[in-house]
Every structure is written in C-alpha cells, then in structure tokens.
C-alpha cells in the first residue's frame, strides 16, 4: 500500500501545489478533472517525482446532469462528462477513478445500467471505476454500496471506502473491509465528528490511532494492494503533514 493525497487540500497555483506535495514527502496524488491539464503543469508533476493515483471523476459534473436522471439528455450529458474525465485521468496515469452516487434511491436501476457502461469504458482505458458511499445520497452506507455492486456484478466496478463517511453512517471500517474483500478498490482517509463531513486531520475528530491501525491491519488481511489517500480540508492549519505521519506510523 502507498499513501497518496488529494491535492485539493493544498491551495495555490498548480506548480506550487506539485512542489509542496513533494516537499511533504508524497509520491502519489489524486486529482480532480482537468487539473494539471497544461504541458507545463504535467511537467512539474514529473519533475517533482509525483504519480497520479486516482481522479475524482464526477467532480464538476455539469449542472442538472445525472446518470440516473429520467431525462435522456441529462443522462447523456453526465455519461459524456464521465467518459471525458476517465480519459483525462488515464492520460495523467491514474489507475483508479471514482464517482459519487446520485441522490435519488428510486433511480438505482437506471444508475446501475449507466455504471456498467462507465465501467466498460474504464476497462478499455485501464482505469478501475469505484463508487464512493456517501451519506445523503442514494448509496449512503458502505454496506449498502457493497451489496449494490455485488448485484450489478461488473468486474470493473469497485467500492471506494471513505472512513469518515463510515463514521457518519455508524459503520466499522474493519468490518466493511472484510465484507468488501476484492470489491475494495480505493480508500479515503479523513476524520470528522461522526455527523458532519468535515474532512478533519486524522485523530482531530472521533477517529483514534487504534482504530486507524485496525483499519490498516484489516486492509493487509484481505491483501489490499491499492493506495490509501488523505482527503482533507484545505482550511486546516496543517492539512497533510501531521496526518501523513500518523498514517505512516500506523502502517509500521
């Protein structure tokens, strides 16, 4: 397992973001669609020894576009956008992409059909497609998302486990990991107060060092070989440095 960071925790010009990420000791980064799109920005990524791990494919979705919308135009716009963001991520070297579910539980059948097509496209690009469980959406729990993905049964659809979201839904991350097994495609690390999606530094909320160590141990138990990624709020006084040390200590 390698430790990555979501670069939206760092504010400023892209060249400065790449330099700071490198200075903090990271070798892997997660990006949002169309970040680092210029040749100069991509060159800075390479110069600082960074590799792109994952892209937040559904971030910046055009207004009104939803994969599960009853409106064909809305579905088409959403699908086209996600195909472009997957291709963009693949061009940067990302091996993983993830989407946040739509918010209508009654449209999960439509959503499943579109996810299959997206997973096919990802497979052609060499990118695994993950679905992030997200409180307040049609897939608010990790356990429910695992069941949903099993029902779809596509070999290139996986779970993105966000331990902060698991705290909000009252789920034990170690149990989620054990249940997911090979369906686990990516992991976000963040903390909160158990009710709000705050993206605090690790152990600044209800997460304990013991719980984090147990989570990493559970990942080892299932043979997880993907990356872990810190997804922290940019307004924190030190959004990445301290949390990076906590994770590395937990990883031994």
PDB file of C-alpha atoms in Angstrom:
ATOM      1  CA  UNK A   1       0.000   0.000   0.000  1.00  0.00           C
ATOM      2  CA  UNK A   2       1.165   3.506  -0.850  1.00  0.00           C
ATOM      3  CA  UNK A   3      -0.037   6.747   0.704  1.00  0.00           C
ATOM      4  CA  UNK A   4      -1.441   9.394  -1.633  1.00  0.00           C
ATOM      5  CA  UNK A   5      -3.088  12.735  -1.008  1.00  0.00           C
ATOM      6  CA  UNK A   6      -5.972  14.560  -2.633  1.00  0.00           C
ATOM      7  CA  UNK A   7      -4.259  17.695  -3.895  1.00  0.00           C
ATOM      8  CA  UNK A   8      -7.336  19.862  -3.325  1.00  0.00           C
ATOM      9  CA  UNK A   9      -6.148  20.033   0.285  1.00  0.00           C
ATOM     10  CA  UNK A  10      -3.483  22.453  -0.965  1.00  0.00           C
ATOM     11  CA  UNK A  11      -4.455  25.832  -2.356  1.00  0.00           C
ATOM     12  CA  UNK A  12      -2.474  27.857  -4.865  1.00  0.00           C
ATOM     13  CA  UNK A  13      -1.073  27.600  -8.403  1.00  0.00           C
ATOM     14  CA  UNK A  14      -0.602  24.078  -9.726  1.00  0.00           C
ATOM     15  CA  UNK A  15       3.177  24.411  -9.904  1.00  0.00           C
ATOM     16  CA  UNK A  16       3.251  25.364  -6.224  1.00  0.00           C
ATOM     17  CA  UNK A  17       0.883  22.530  -5.335  1.00  0.00           C
ATOM     18  CA  UNK A  18       3.163  19.990  -7.001  1.00  0.00           C
ATOM     19  CA  UNK A  19       6.209  21.404  -5.211  1.00  0.00           C
ATOM     20  CA  UNK A  20       4.536  21.424  -1.804  1.00  0.00           C
ATOM     21  CA  UNK A  21       3.171  17.917  -2.208  1.00  0.00           C
ATOM     22  CA  UNK A  22       6.651  16.689  -2.994  1.00  0.00           C
ATOM     23  CA  UNK A  23       8.141  18.648  -0.073  1.00  0.00           C
ATOM     24  CA  UNK A  24       5.678  16.952   2.276  1.00  0.00           C
ATOM     25  CA  UNK A  25       7.019  13.577   1.205  1.00  0.00           C
ATOM     26  CA  UNK A  26       4.221  12.332  -1.038  1.00  0.00           C
ATOM     27  CA  UNK A  27       4.902  10.408  -4.218  1.00  0.00           C
ATOM     28  CA  UNK A  28       1.257   9.810  -5.206  1.00  0.00           C
ATOM     29  CA  UNK A  29      -1.529  12.334  -5.764  1.00  0.00           C
ATOM     30  CA  UNK A  30      -5.246  12.311  -6.509  1.00  0.00           C
ATOM     31  CA  UNK A  31      -6.654  14.974  -8.807  1.00  0.00           C
ATOM     32  CA  UNK A  32      -9.955  16.455  -9.913  1.00  0.00           C
ATOM     33  CA  UNK A  33     -11.000  16.626 -13.570  1.00  0.00           C
ATOM     34  CA  UNK A  34      -8.886  18.801 -15.825  1.00  0.00           C
ATOM     35  CA  UNK A  35      -6.366  19.802 -13.153  1.00  0.00           C
ATOM     36  CA  UNK A  36      -2.758  19.859 -14.344  1.00  0.00           C
ATOM     37  CA  UNK A  37      -4.013  19.931 -17.936  1.00  0.00           C
ATOM     38  CA  UNK A  38      -1.254  22.100 -19.382  1.00  0.00           C
ATOM     39  CA  UNK A  39       2.010  20.616 -20.603  1.00  0.00           C
ATOM     40  CA  UNK A  40       3.886  22.790 -18.111  1.00  0.00           C
ATOM     41  CA  UNK A  41       1.839  21.573 -15.165  1.00  0.00           C
ATOM     42  CA  UNK A  42       2.283  17.946 -16.178  1.00  0.00           C
ATOM     43  CA  UNK A  43       5.998  18.518 -16.497  1.00  0.00           C
ATOM     44  CA  UNK A  44       6.065  19.849 -12.928  1.00  0.00           C
ATOM     45  CA  UNK A  45       4.356  16.672 -11.718  1.00  0.00           C
ATOM     46  CA  UNK A  46       7.098  14.623 -13.337  1.00  0.00           C
ATOM     47  CA  UNK A  47       9.891  16.901 -12.127  1.00  0.00           C
ATOM     48  CA  UNK A  48       8.712  16.511  -8.540  1.00  0.00           C
ATOM     49  CA  UNK A  49       8.577  12.738  -8.807  1.00  0.00           C
ATOM     50  CA  UNK A  50       4.804  12.546  -8.435  1.00  0.00           C
ATOM     51  CA  UNK A  51       2.469   9.941  -9.901  1.00  0.00           C
ATOM     52  CA  UNK A  52      -1.289  10.329 -10.291  1.00  0.00           C
ATOM     53  CA  UNK A  53      -3.160   7.629  -8.417  1.00  0.00           C
ATOM     54  CA  UNK A  54      -6.855   8.489  -8.766  1.00  0.00           C
ATOM     55  CA  UNK A  55      -9.235  11.012 -10.325  1.00  0.00           C
ATOM     56  CA  UNK A  56     -12.478  12.258  -8.745  1.00  0.00           C
ATOM     57  CA  UNK A  57     -14.329  11.646 -11.992  1.00  0.00           C
ATOM     58  CA  UNK A  58     -17.753  13.040 -11.094  1.00  0.00           C
ATOM     59  CA  UNK A  59     -16.457  16.281  -9.579  1.00  0.00           C
ATOM     60  CA  UNK A  60     -17.593  19.314 -11.574  1.00  0.00           C
ATOM     61  CA  UNK A  61     -20.466  17.485 -13.246  1.00  0.00           C
ATOM     62  CA  UNK A  62     -22.438  19.957 -15.432  1.00  0.00           C
ATOM     63  CA  UNK A  63     -25.453  21.414 -13.653  1.00  0.00           C
ATOM     64  CA  UNK A  64     -28.518  19.214 -13.993  1.00  0.00           C
ATOM     65  CA  UNK A  65     -26.592  16.255 -15.418  1.00  0.00           C
ATOM     66  CA  UNK A  66     -27.182  12.942 -13.631  1.00  0.00           C
ATOM     67  CA  UNK A  67     -26.535   9.362 -14.718  1.00  0.00           C
ATOM     68  CA  UNK A  68     -29.838   8.284 -13.175  1.00  0.00           C
ATOM     69  CA  UNK A  69     -31.979  11.170 -14.431  1.00  0.00           C
ATOM     70  CA  UNK A  70     -35.314  10.325 -16.079  1.00  0.00           C
ATOM     71  CA  UNK A  71     -34.324  12.825 -18.769  1.00  0.00           C
ATOM     72  CA  UNK A  72     -32.283  11.249 -21.562  1.00  0.00           C
ATOM     73  CA  UNK A  73     -30.413  14.492 -22.257  1.00  0.00           C
ATOM     74  CA  UNK A  74     -29.342  14.773 -18.646  1.00  0.00           C
ATOM     75  CA  UNK A  75     -28.137  11.156 -18.632  1.00  0.00           C
ATOM     76  CA  UNK A  76     -26.281  11.638 -21.898  1.00  0.00           C
ATOM     77  CA  UNK A  77     -24.533  14.780 -20.643  1.00  0.00           C
ATOM     78  CA  UNK A  78     -23.478  13.033 -17.437  1.00  0.00           C
ATOM     79  CA  UNK A  79     -22.205   9.959 -19.282  1.00  0.00           C
ATOM     80  CA  UNK A  80     -20.244  12.079 -21.763  1.00  0.00           C
ATOM     81  CA  UNK A  81     -18.673  14.090 -18.962  1.00  0.00           C
ATOM     82  CA  UNK A  82     -17.598  10.974 -17.074  1.00  0.00           C
ATOM     83  CA  UNK A  83     -16.144   9.380 -20.190  1.00  0.00           C
ATOM     84  CA  UNK A  84     -14.048  12.515 -20.708  1.00  0.00           C
ATOM     85  CA  UNK A  85     -12.879  12.659 -17.109  1.00  0.00           C
ATOM     86  CA  UNK A  86     -11.898   8.992 -17.142  1.00  0.00           C
ATOM     87  CA  UNK A  87      -9.915   9.545 -20.328  1.00  0.00           C
ATOM     88  CA  UNK A  88      -8.282  12.611 -18.786  1.00  0.00           C
ATOM     89  CA  UNK A  89      -7.333  10.661 -15.677  1.00  0.00           C
ATOM     90  CA  UNK A  90      -5.925   7.814 -17.754  1.00  0.00           C
ATOM     91  CA  UNK A  91      -3.794  10.292 -19.725  1.00  0.00           C
ATOM     92  CA  UNK A  92      -2.326  11.518 -16.426  1.00  0.00           C
ATOM     93  CA  UNK A  93      -1.551   7.942 -15.414  1.00  0.00           C
ATOM     94  CA  UNK A  94      -4.402   7.373 -12.950  1.00  0.00           C
ATOM     95  CA  UNK A  95      -5.282   3.721 -12.456  1.00  0.00           C
ATOM     96  CA  UNK A  96      -8.450   4.481 -10.459  1.00  0.00           C
ATOM     97  CA  UNK A  97     -11.429   6.810 -10.767  1.00  0.00           C
ATOM     98  CA  UNK A  98     -14.443   7.272  -8.552  1.00  0.00           C
ATOM     99  CA  UNK A  99     -17.935   8.655  -8.746  1.00  0.00           C
ATOM    100  CA  UNK A 100     -20.275   9.995  -6.077  1.00  0.00           C
ATOM    101  CA  UNK A 101     -23.785   8.468  -6.357  1.00  0.00           C
ATOM    102  CA  UNK A 102     -26.814  10.429  -7.451  1.00  0.00           C
ATOM    103  CA  UNK A 103     -29.322  11.341  -4.752  1.00  0.00           C
ATOM    104  CA  UNK A 104     -32.487   9.505  -5.825  1.00  0.00           C
ATOM    105  CA  UNK A 105     -32.807   5.971  -4.367  1.00  0.00           C
ATOM    106  CA  UNK A 106     -35.684   5.188  -6.738  1.00  0.00           C
ATOM    107  CA  UNK A 107     -33.381   5.521  -9.761  1.00  0.00           C
ATOM    108  CA  UNK A 108     -30.729   2.983  -8.759  1.00  0.00           C
ATOM    109  CA  UNK A 109     -31.674   0.595 -11.591  1.00  0.00           C
ATOM    110  CA  UNK A 110     -31.035   3.305 -14.167  1.00  0.00           C
ATOM    111  CA  UNK A 111     -27.847   4.267 -12.356  1.00  0.00           C
ATOM    112  CA  UNK A 112     -26.648   0.640 -12.446  1.00  0.00           C
ATOM    113  CA  UNK A 113     -27.081   0.427 -16.213  1.00  0.00           C
ATOM    114  CA  UNK A 114     -25.040   3.602 -16.708  1.00  0.00           C
ATOM    115  CA  UNK A 115     -22.373   2.456 -14.247  1.00  0.00           C
ATOM    116  CA  UNK A 116     -21.895  -0.733 -16.277  1.00  0.00           C
ATOM    117  CA  UNK A 117     -21.214   1.297 -19.402  1.00  0.00           C
ATOM    118  CA  UNK A 118     -18.855   3.571 -17.486  1.00  0.00           C
ATOM    119  CA  UNK A 119     -17.035   0.540 -16.096  1.00  0.00           C
ATOM    120  CA  UNK A 120     -16.643  -0.840 -19.616  1.00  0.00           C
ATOM    121  CA  UNK A 121     -15.144   2.447 -20.749  1.00  0.00           C
ATOM    122  CA  UNK A 122     -12.830   2.484 -17.753  1.00  0.00           C
ATOM    123  CA  UNK A 123     -11.712  -1.046 -18.509  1.00  0.00           C
ATOM    124  CA  UNK A 124     -10.768  -0.037 -22.056  1.00  0.00           C
ATOM    125  CA  UNK A 125      -8.635   2.761 -20.594  1.00  0.00           C
ATOM    126  CA  UNK A 126      -7.068   0.586 -17.894  1.00  0.00           C
ATOM    127  CA  UNK A 127      -8.871   2.504 -15.135  1.00  0.00           C
ATOM    128  CA  UNK A 128     -10.850   0.812 -12.373  1.00  0.00           C
ATOM    129  CA  UNK A 129     -14.114   2.572 -11.556  1.00  0.00           C
ATOM    130  CA  UNK A 130     -15.140   2.958  -7.917  1.00  0.00           C
ATOM    131  CA  UNK A 131     -18.382   4.113  -6.309  1.00  0.00           C
ATOM    132  CA  UNK A 132     -17.982   6.129  -3.111  1.00  0.00           C
ATOM    133  CA  UNK A 133     -20.615   5.520  -0.446  1.00  0.00           C
ATOM    134  CA  UNK A 134     -21.848   8.947   0.602  1.00  0.00           C
ATOM    135  CA  UNK A 135     -24.346   9.888   3.345  1.00  0.00           C
ATOM    136  CA  UNK A 136     -27.285  11.795   1.919  1.00  0.00           C
ATOM    137  CA  UNK A 137     -27.136  10.105  -1.491  1.00  0.00           C
ATOM    138  CA  UNK A 138     -28.886   7.036  -2.905  1.00  0.00           C
ATOM    139  CA  UNK A 139     -25.991   4.933  -1.548  1.00  0.00           C
ATOM    140  CA  UNK A 140     -25.413   6.343   1.944  1.00  0.00           C
ATOM    141  CA  UNK A 141     -23.678   3.348   3.518  1.00  0.00           C
ATOM    142  CA  UNK A 142     -20.660   1.253   2.632  1.00  0.00           C
ATOM    143  CA  UNK A 143     -22.514  -1.994   3.317  1.00  0.00           C
ATOM    144  CA  UNK A 144     -25.377  -0.984   1.046  1.00  0.00           C
ATOM    145  CA  UNK A 145     -22.954   0.044  -1.683  1.00  0.00           C
ATOM    146  CA  UNK A 146     -21.178  -3.307  -1.466  1.00  0.00           C
ATOM    147  CA  UNK A 147     -24.497  -5.123  -1.848  1.00  0.00           C
ATOM    148  CA  UNK A 148     -25.428  -2.899  -4.792  1.00  0.00           C
ATOM    149  CA  UNK A 149     -22.120  -3.549  -6.552  1.00  0.00           C
ATOM    150  CA  UNK A 150     -22.469  -7.281  -5.993  1.00  0.00           C
ATOM    151  CA  UNK A 151     -25.921  -7.167  -7.550  1.00  0.00           C
ATOM    152  CA  UNK A 152     -24.544  -5.335 -10.600  1.00  0.00           C
ATOM    153  CA  UNK A 153     -21.711  -7.841 -10.811  1.00  0.00           C
ATOM    154  CA  UNK A 154     -19.402  -5.956 -13.175  1.00  0.00           C
ATOM    155  CA  UNK A 155     -15.711  -6.919 -12.892  1.00  0.00           C
ATOM    156  CA  UNK A 156     -14.551  -3.296 -13.195  1.00  0.00           C
ATOM    157  CA  UNK A 157     -16.815  -1.771 -10.542  1.00  0.00           C
ATOM    158  CA  UNK A 158     -15.432  -1.387  -7.017  1.00  0.00           C
ATOM    159  CA  UNK A 159     -16.082   0.315  -3.684  1.00  0.00           C
ATOM    160  CA  UNK A 160     -14.268   3.434  -2.579  1.00  0.00           C
ATOM    161  CA  UNK A 161     -14.226   3.250   1.209  1.00  0.00           C
ATOM    162  CA  UNK A 162     -14.179   6.642   2.924  1.00  0.00           C
ATOM    163  CA  UNK A 163     -13.540   6.069   6.626  1.00  0.00           C
ATOM    164  CA  UNK A 164     -15.019   9.464   7.503  1.00  0.00           C
ATOM    165  CA  UNK A 165     -18.251   8.578   5.736  1.00  0.00           C
ATOM    166  CA  UNK A 166     -18.267   5.239   7.571  1.00  0.00           C
ATOM    167  CA  UNK A 167     -18.074   7.153  10.844  1.00  0.00           C
ATOM    168  CA  UNK A 168     -21.111   9.196   9.790  1.00  0.00           C
ATOM    169  CA  UNK A 169     -23.139   6.085   8.942  1.00  0.00           C
ATOM    170  CA  UNK A 170     -22.046   4.284  12.109  1.00  0.00           C
ATOM    171  CA  UNK A 171     -20.124   1.555  10.303  1.00  0.00           C
ATOM    172  CA  UNK A 172     -16.946  -0.145  11.447  1.00  0.00           C
ATOM    173  CA  UNK A 173     -14.312   0.285   8.726  1.00  0.00           C
ATOM    174  CA  UNK A 174     -12.690  -3.057   9.553  1.00  0.00           C
ATOM    175  CA  UNK A 175     -15.990  -4.863   9.059  1.00  0.00           C
ATOM    176  CA  UNK A 176     -16.585  -3.026   5.786  1.00  0.00           C
ATOM    177  CA  UNK A 177     -13.133  -4.041   4.553  1.00  0.00           C
ATOM    178  CA  UNK A 178     -13.671  -7.673   5.494  1.00  0.00           C
ATOM    179  CA  UNK A 179     -17.073  -7.702   3.785  1.00  0.00           C
ATOM    180  CA  UNK A 180     -15.822  -5.955   0.648  1.00  0.00           C
ATOM    181  CA  UNK A 181     -12.786  -8.156   0.069  1.00  0.00           C
ATOM    182  CA  UNK A 182     -11.796  -7.942  -3.618  1.00  0.00           C
ATOM    183  CA  UNK A 183     -14.544  -5.367  -4.249  1.00  0.00           C
ATOM    184  CA  UNK A 184     -12.497  -2.781  -2.377  1.00  0.00           C
ATOM    185  CA  UNK A 185     -10.882  -0.531  -4.973  1.00  0.00           C
ATOM    186  CA  UNK A 186      -9.704   2.559  -3.088  1.00  0.00           C
ATOM    187  CA  UNK A 187      -9.597   4.107   0.381  1.00  0.00           C
ATOM    188  CA  UNK A 188     -10.010   7.702   1.567  1.00  0.00           C
ATOM    189  CA  UNK A 189      -8.687   8.678   4.987  1.00  0.00           C
ATOM    190  CA  UNK A 190     -10.237  11.610   6.830  1.00  0.00           C
ATOM    191  CA  UNK A 191     -11.880  12.387  10.164  1.00  0.00           C
ATOM    192  CA  UNK A 192     -14.995  14.143  11.468  1.00  0.00           C
ATOM    193  CA  UNK A 193     -17.315  14.453  14.443  1.00  0.00           C
ATOM    194  CA  UNK A 194     -19.451  11.484  13.415  1.00  0.00           C
ATOM    195  CA  UNK A 195     -22.218  13.558  11.883  1.00  0.00           C
ATOM    196  CA  UNK A 196     -20.701  16.147   9.538  1.00  0.00           C
ATOM    197  CA  UNK A 197     -18.420  15.558   6.551  1.00  0.00           C
ATOM    198  CA  UNK A 198     -15.668  17.830   7.874  1.00  0.00           C
ATOM    199  CA  UNK A 199     -12.534  16.238   6.363  1.00  0.00           C
ATOM    200  CA  UNK A 200     -10.542  16.919   9.504  1.00  0.00           C
ATOM    201  CA  UNK A 201      -6.985  15.807  10.041  1.00  0.00           C
ATOM    202  CA  UNK A 202      -6.685  12.267  11.379  1.00  0.00           C
ATOM    203  CA  UNK A 203      -7.483  11.939  15.101  1.00  0.00           C
ATOM    204  CA  UNK A 204      -8.784  15.527  15.180  1.00  0.00           C
ATOM    205  CA  UNK A 205     -12.313  14.122  15.324  1.00  0.00           C
ATOM    206  CA  UNK A 206     -13.602  10.799  16.633  1.00  0.00           C
ATOM    207  CA  UNK A 207     -11.027   8.630  14.854  1.00  0.00           C
ATOM    208  CA  UNK A 208      -8.436   7.101  17.165  1.00  0.00           C
ATOM    209  CA  UNK A 209      -4.953   5.903  16.330  1.00  0.00           C
ATOM    210  CA  UNK A 210      -6.004   2.414  17.415  1.00  0.00           C
ATOM    211  CA  UNK A 211      -8.981   2.436  15.016  1.00  0.00           C
ATOM    212  CA  UNK A 212      -6.750   3.596  12.174  1.00  0.00           C
ATOM    213  CA  UNK A 213      -4.201   0.875  12.933  1.00  0.00           C
ATOM    214  CA  UNK A 214      -7.014  -1.710  12.946  1.00  0.00           C
ATOM    215  CA  UNK A 215      -8.236  -0.397   9.604  1.00  0.00           C
ATOM    216  CA  UNK A 216      -4.808  -0.744   8.024  1.00  0.00           C
ATOM    217  CA  UNK A 217      -4.413  -4.200   9.537  1.00  0.00           C
ATOM    218  CA  UNK A 218      -7.764  -5.207   8.038  1.00  0.00           C
ATOM    219  CA  UNK A 219      -6.575  -3.991   4.638  1.00  0.00           C
ATOM    220  CA  UNK A 220      -3.480  -6.173   4.948  1.00  0.00           C
ATOM    221  CA  UNK A 221      -5.644  -9.128   5.944  1.00  0.00           C
ATOM    222  CA  UNK A 222      -7.578  -9.009   2.647  1.00  0.00           C
ATOM    223  CA  UNK A 223      -4.431  -8.455   0.598  1.00  0.00           C
ATOM    224  CA  UNK A 224      -5.388  -4.930  -0.440  1.00  0.00           C
ATOM    225  CA  UNK A 225      -2.735  -3.534  -2.793  1.00  0.00           C
ATOM    226  CA  UNK A 226      -4.311  -0.226  -3.758  1.00  0.00           C
ATOM    227  CA  UNK A 227      -3.423   3.180  -2.403  1.00  0.00           C
ATOM    228  CA  UNK A 228      -4.692   4.996   0.654  1.00  0.00           C
ATOM    229  CA  UNK A 229      -5.387   8.682   0.125  1.00  0.00           C
ATOM    230  CA  UNK A 230      -5.675  11.538   2.597  1.00  0.00           C
ATOM    231  CA  UNK A 231      -8.705  13.666   1.699  1.00  0.00           C
ATOM    232  CA  UNK A 232      -8.501  16.682   3.983  1.00  0.00           C
ATOM    233  CA  UNK A 233      -9.991  20.174   4.061  1.00  0.00           C
ATOM    234  CA  UNK A 234      -7.765  22.960   2.699  1.00  0.00           C
ATOM    235  CA  UNK A 235      -8.758  25.340   5.510  1.00  0.00           C
ATOM    236  CA  UNK A 236      -6.994  23.236   8.130  1.00  0.00           C
ATOM    237  CA  UNK A 237      -3.813  24.835   9.514  1.00  0.00           C
ATOM    238  CA  UNK A 238      -1.787  21.760   8.569  1.00  0.00           C
ATOM    239  CA  UNK A 239      -3.966  19.634   6.304  1.00  0.00           C
ATOM    240  CA  UNK A 240      -1.464  16.933   5.371  1.00  0.00           C
ATOM    241  CA  UNK A 241       1.854  16.863   7.243  1.00  0.00           C
ATOM    242  CA  UNK A 242       0.684  15.596  10.645  1.00  0.00           C
ATOM    243  CA  UNK A 243      -1.865  13.165   9.194  1.00  0.00           C
ATOM    244  CA  UNK A 244       0.766  11.692   6.891  1.00  0.00           C
ATOM    245  CA  UNK A 245       2.969  10.883   9.885  1.00  0.00           C
ATOM    246  CA  UNK A 246       0.028   9.292  11.725  1.00  0.00           C
ATOM    247  CA  UNK A 247      -0.731   7.019   8.778  1.00  0.00           C
ATOM    248  CA  UNK A 248       2.904   6.018   8.260  1.00  0.00           C
ATOM    249  CA  UNK A 249       3.188   5.180  11.954  1.00  0.00           C
ATOM    250  CA  UNK A 250       0.040   3.065  11.728  1.00  0.00           C
ATOM    251  CA  UNK A 251       1.401   1.283   8.663  1.00  0.00           C
ATOM    252  CA  UNK A 252       4.556   0.434  10.596  1.00  0.00           C
TER     253      UNK A 252
END
